[in-house]
Short mmCIF file of C-alpha atoms in Angstrom, two decimals:
data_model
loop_
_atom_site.label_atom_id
_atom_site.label_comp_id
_atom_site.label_asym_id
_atom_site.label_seq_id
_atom_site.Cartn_x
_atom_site.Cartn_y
_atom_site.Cartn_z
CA UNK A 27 39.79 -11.65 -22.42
CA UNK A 28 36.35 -12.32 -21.47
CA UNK A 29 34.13 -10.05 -20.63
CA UNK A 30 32.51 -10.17 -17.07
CA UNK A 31 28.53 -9.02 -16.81
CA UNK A 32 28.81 -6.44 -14.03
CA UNK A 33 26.73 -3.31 -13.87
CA UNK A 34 28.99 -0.37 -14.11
CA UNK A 35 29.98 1.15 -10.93
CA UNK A 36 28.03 4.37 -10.12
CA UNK A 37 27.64 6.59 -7.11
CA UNK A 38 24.91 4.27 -5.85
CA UNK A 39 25.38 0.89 -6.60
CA UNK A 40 28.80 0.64 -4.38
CA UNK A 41 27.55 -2.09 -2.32
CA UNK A 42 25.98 -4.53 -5.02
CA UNK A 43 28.81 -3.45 -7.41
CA UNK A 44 31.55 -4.99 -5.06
CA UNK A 45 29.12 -8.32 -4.61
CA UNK A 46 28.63 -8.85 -7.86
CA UNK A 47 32.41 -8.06 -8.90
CA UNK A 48 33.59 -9.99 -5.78
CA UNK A 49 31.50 -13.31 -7.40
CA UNK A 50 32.85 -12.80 -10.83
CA UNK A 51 36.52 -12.72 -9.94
CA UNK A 52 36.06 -15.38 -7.55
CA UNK A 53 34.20 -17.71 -10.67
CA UNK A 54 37.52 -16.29 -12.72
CA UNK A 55 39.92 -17.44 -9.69
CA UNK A 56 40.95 -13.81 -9.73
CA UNK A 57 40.09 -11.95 -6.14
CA UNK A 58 42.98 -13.88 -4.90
CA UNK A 59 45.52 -10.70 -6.17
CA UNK A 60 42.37 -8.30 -4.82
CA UNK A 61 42.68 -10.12 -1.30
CA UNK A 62 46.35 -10.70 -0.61
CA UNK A 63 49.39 -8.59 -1.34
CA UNK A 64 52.12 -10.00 -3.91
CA UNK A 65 53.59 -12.73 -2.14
CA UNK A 66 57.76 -12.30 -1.74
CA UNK A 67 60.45 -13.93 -3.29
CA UNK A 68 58.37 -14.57 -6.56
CA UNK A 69 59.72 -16.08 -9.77
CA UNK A 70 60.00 -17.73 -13.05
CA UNK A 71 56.03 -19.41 -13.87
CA UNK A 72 54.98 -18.52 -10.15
CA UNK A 73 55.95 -14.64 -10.89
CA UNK A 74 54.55 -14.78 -14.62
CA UNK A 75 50.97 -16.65 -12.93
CA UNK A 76 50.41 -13.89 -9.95
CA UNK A 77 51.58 -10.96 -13.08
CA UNK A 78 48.82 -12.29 -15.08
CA UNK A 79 46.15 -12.52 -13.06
CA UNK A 80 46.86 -9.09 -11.54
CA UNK A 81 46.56 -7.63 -14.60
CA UNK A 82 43.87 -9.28 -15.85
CA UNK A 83 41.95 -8.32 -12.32
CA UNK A 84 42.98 -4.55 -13.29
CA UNK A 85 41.37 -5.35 -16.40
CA UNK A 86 38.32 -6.46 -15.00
CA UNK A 87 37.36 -3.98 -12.50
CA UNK A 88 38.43 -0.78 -14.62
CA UNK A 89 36.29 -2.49 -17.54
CA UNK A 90 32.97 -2.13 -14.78
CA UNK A 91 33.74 1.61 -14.13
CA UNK A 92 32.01 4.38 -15.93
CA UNK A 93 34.06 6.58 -17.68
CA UNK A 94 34.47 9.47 -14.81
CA UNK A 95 35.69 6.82 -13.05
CA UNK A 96 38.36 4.86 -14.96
CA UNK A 97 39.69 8.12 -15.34
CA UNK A 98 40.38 8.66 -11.70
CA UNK A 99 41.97 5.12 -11.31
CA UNK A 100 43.93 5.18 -14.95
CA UNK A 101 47.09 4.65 -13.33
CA UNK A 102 46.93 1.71 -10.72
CA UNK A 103 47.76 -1.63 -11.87
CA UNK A 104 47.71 -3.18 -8.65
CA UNK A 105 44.42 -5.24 -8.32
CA UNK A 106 44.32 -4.95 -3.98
CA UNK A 107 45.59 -1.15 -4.41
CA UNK A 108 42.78 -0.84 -7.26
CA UNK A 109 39.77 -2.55 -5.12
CA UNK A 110 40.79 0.09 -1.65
CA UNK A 111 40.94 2.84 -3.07
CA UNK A 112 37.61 2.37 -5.13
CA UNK A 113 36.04 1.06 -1.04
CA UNK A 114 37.58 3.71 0.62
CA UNK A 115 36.03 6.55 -1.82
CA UNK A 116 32.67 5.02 -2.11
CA UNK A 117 32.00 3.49 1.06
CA UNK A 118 31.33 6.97 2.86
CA UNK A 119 29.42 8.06 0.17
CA UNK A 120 27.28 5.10 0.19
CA UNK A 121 26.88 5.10 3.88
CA UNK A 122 25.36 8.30 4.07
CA UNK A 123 22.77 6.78 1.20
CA UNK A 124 22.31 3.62 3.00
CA UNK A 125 21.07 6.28 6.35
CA UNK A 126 18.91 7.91 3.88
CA UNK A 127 17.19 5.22 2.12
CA UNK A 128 16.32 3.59 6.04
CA UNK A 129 15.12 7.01 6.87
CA UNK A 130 13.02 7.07 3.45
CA UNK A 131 11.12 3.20 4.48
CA UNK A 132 11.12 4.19 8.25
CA UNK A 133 8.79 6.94 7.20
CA UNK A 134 7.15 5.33 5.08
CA UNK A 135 3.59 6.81 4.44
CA UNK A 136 0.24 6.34 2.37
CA UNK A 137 -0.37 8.62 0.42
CA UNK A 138 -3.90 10.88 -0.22
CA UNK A 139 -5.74 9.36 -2.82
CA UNK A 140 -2.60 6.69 -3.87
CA UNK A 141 -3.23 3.94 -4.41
CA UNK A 142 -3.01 0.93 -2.98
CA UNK A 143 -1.20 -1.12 -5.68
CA UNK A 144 1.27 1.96 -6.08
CA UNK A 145 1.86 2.14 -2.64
CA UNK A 146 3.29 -1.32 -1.69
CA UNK A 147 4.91 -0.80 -5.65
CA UNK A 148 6.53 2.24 -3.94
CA UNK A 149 7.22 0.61 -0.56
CA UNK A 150 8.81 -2.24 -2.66
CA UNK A 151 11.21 0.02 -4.58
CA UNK A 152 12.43 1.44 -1.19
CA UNK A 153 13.34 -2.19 -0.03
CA UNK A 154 15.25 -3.05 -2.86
CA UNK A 155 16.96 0.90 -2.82
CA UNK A 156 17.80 -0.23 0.79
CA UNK A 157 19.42 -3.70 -0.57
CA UNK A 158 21.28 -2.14 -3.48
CA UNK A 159 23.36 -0.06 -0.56
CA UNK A 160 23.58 -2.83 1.60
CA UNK A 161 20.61 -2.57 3.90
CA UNK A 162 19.00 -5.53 4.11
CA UNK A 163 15.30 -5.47 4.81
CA UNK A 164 13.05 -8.90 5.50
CA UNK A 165 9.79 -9.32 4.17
CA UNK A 166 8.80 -9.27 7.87
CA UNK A 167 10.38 -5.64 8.33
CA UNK A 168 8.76 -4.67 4.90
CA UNK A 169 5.18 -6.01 6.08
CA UNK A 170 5.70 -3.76 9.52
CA UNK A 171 6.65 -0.30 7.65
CA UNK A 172 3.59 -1.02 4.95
CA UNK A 173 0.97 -1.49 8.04
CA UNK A 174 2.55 1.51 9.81
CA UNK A 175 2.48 3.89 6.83
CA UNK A 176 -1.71 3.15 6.64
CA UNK A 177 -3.47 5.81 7.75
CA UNK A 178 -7.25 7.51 7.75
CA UNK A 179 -9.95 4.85 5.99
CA UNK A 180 -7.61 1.96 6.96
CA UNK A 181 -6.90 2.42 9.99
CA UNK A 182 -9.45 -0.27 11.21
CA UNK A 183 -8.24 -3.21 8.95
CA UNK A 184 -4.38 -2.06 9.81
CA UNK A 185 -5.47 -2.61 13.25
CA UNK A 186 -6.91 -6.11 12.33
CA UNK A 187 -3.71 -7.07 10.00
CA UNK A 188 -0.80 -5.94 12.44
CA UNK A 189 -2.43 -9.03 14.51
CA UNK A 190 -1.52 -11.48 11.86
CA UNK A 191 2.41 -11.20 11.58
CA UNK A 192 2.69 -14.37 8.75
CA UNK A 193 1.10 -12.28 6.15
CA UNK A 194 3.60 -11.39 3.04
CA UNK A 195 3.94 -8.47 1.29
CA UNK A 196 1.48 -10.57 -1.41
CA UNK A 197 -0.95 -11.11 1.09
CA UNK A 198 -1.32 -7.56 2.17
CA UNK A 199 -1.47 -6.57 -1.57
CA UNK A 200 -4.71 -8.59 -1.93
CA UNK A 201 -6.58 -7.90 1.38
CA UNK A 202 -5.86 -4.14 1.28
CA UNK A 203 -6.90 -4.24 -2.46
CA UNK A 204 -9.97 -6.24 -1.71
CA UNK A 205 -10.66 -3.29 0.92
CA UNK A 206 -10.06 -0.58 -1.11
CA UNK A 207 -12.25 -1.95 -3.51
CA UNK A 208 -15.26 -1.81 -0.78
CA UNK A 209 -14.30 1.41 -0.09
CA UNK A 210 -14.40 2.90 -3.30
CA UNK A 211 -17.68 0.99 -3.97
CA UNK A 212 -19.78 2.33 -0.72
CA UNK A 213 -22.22 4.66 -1.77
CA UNK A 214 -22.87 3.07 -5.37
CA UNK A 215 -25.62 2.13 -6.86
CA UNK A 216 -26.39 -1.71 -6.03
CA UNK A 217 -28.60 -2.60 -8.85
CA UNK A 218 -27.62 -4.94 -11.76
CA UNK A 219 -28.57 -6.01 -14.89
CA UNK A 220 -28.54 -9.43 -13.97
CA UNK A 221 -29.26 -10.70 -10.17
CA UNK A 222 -29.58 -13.88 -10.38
CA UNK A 223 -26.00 -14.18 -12.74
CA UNK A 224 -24.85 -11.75 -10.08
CA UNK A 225 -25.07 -13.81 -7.28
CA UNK A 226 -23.73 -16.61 -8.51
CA UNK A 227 -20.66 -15.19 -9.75
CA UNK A 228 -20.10 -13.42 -5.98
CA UNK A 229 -21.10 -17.10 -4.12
CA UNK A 230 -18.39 -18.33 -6.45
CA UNK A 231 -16.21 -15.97 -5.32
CA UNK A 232 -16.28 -16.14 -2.03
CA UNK A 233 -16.18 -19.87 -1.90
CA UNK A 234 -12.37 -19.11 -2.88
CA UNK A 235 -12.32 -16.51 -0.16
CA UNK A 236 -10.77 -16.61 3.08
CA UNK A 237 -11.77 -13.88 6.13
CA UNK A 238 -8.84 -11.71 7.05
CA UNK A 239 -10.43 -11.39 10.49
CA UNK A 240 -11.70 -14.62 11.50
CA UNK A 241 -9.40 -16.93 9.31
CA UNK A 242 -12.50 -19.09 7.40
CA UNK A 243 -13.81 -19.76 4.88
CA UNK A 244 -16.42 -18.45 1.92
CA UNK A 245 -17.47 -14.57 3.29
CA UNK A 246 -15.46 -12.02 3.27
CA UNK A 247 -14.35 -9.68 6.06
CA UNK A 248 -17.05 -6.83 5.87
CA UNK A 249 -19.66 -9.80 6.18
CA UNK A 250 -18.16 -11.85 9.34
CA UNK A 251 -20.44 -12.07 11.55
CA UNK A 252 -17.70 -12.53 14.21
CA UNK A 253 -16.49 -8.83 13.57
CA UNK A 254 -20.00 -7.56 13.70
CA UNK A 255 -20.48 -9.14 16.75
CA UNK A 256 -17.34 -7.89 18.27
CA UNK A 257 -17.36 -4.27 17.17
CA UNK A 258 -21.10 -4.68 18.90
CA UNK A 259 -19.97 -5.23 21.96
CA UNK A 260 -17.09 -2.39 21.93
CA UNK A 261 -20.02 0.29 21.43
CA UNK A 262 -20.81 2.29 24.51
CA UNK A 263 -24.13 0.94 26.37
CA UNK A 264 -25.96 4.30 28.08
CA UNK A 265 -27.50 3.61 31.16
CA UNK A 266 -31.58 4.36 31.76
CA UNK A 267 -32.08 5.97 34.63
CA UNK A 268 -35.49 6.12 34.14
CA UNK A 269 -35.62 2.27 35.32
CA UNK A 270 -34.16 2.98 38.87
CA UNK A 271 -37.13 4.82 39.82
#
């Protein structure tokens, strides 16, 4: 018998366990004994058939089991009565992950000092912890918890990206990366060892840049003068007295 490529059943993986075994019996013509009870009044070829596939279903399934586990179902050879009782004793279990793993990307947080590539690394892991026990997440949903879980320096820009709901988790990566770099590089010293080299390289650069705030073309967010000019206008004006008398 053929061997089907399914990770072994553990006390996590219920829910991507049963898709993946579901699709390989199916491809085998198998889950037919795994859906349906043995029909009645079976015999001769039709009898030998539904015998054969049973087993070989049995086969299957107990083959994807660890060993803890085939132990526990050594003795059913019915496929359907094999398949509910391995959904009936995993299902709570894995709800009660499933809750956990939502809780885990719901509170979702940056981290002091982490950084930013490890965070959305870490806030990816969650999604696909979430998937593994059936939770599906969007990359929509994913891009919300990410720009929630910003806090202290970029608060500002998570202000300025929660406005733009089309970005992807890739284009998050690169504008909070680009911003962490700025961060990380006020206060340092601004001399080179080559200007004029130097200014080439960053007019190249930012010809391939696009503003996060304003949408265009060659600057960069820090520079646009559209930002400047708003966060101008949000400062407090005092009022002179002096000139009423």
């Amino acid at each position: 018998m053929e061997k089907l490529t399914v990770s072994e059943l553990t006390s996590s993986n219920y829910f991507i366990w049963a898709l993946k075994m579901k699709a390989a019996l199916s491809l085998k013509r198998l889950f037919s004994v795994i859906e349906n009870e043995k029909p009645l009044g079976l015999e001769g070829k039709a009898l030998t058939d539904w015998s054969t596939k049973n087993e070989d279903a049995v086969s299957y399934v107990k083959l994807s089991l660890s060993d803890e586990h085939a132990l526990q179902y050594a003795n059913e050879d019915n496929a359907k009565t094999l398949w509910e009782k391995i959904k009936s004793n995993f299902t709570g279990q894995a709800e009660d992950r499933k809750i956990y793993a939502g809780n885990e990307l719901h509170n979702l947080r940056l981290c002091e000092k982490e950084k930013i590539s490890d965070y959305i690394a870490r806030a990816r892991g969650l999604a696909t912890k979430c998937a593994s026990l059936g939770l599906d997440v969007t990359e929509r949903e994913l891009a919300f918890y990410v720009l929630r879980g910003l806090t202290g320096k970029y608060a500002k820009i998570r202000g300025i990206l929660k406005t733009q709901r089309e970005n992807s988790i890739d284009d998050l990566l690169e504008t909070l990366s680009e911003e962490e770099t700025l961060q990380n590089n006020v206060g340092m010293p601004t001399e080179v060892s080559n200007p004029d080299l130097a200014f080439t390289a960053v007019g190249r650069q930012r010809q391939k840049r696009v503003c996060y705030f304003c949408r265009k073309p060659n600057h960069v967010m820090k520079d646009c003068f559209i930002r400047k000019r708003i966060e101008a206008q949000k400062k407090p004006r005092f009022y002179n007295s002096s000139r009423e008398k």
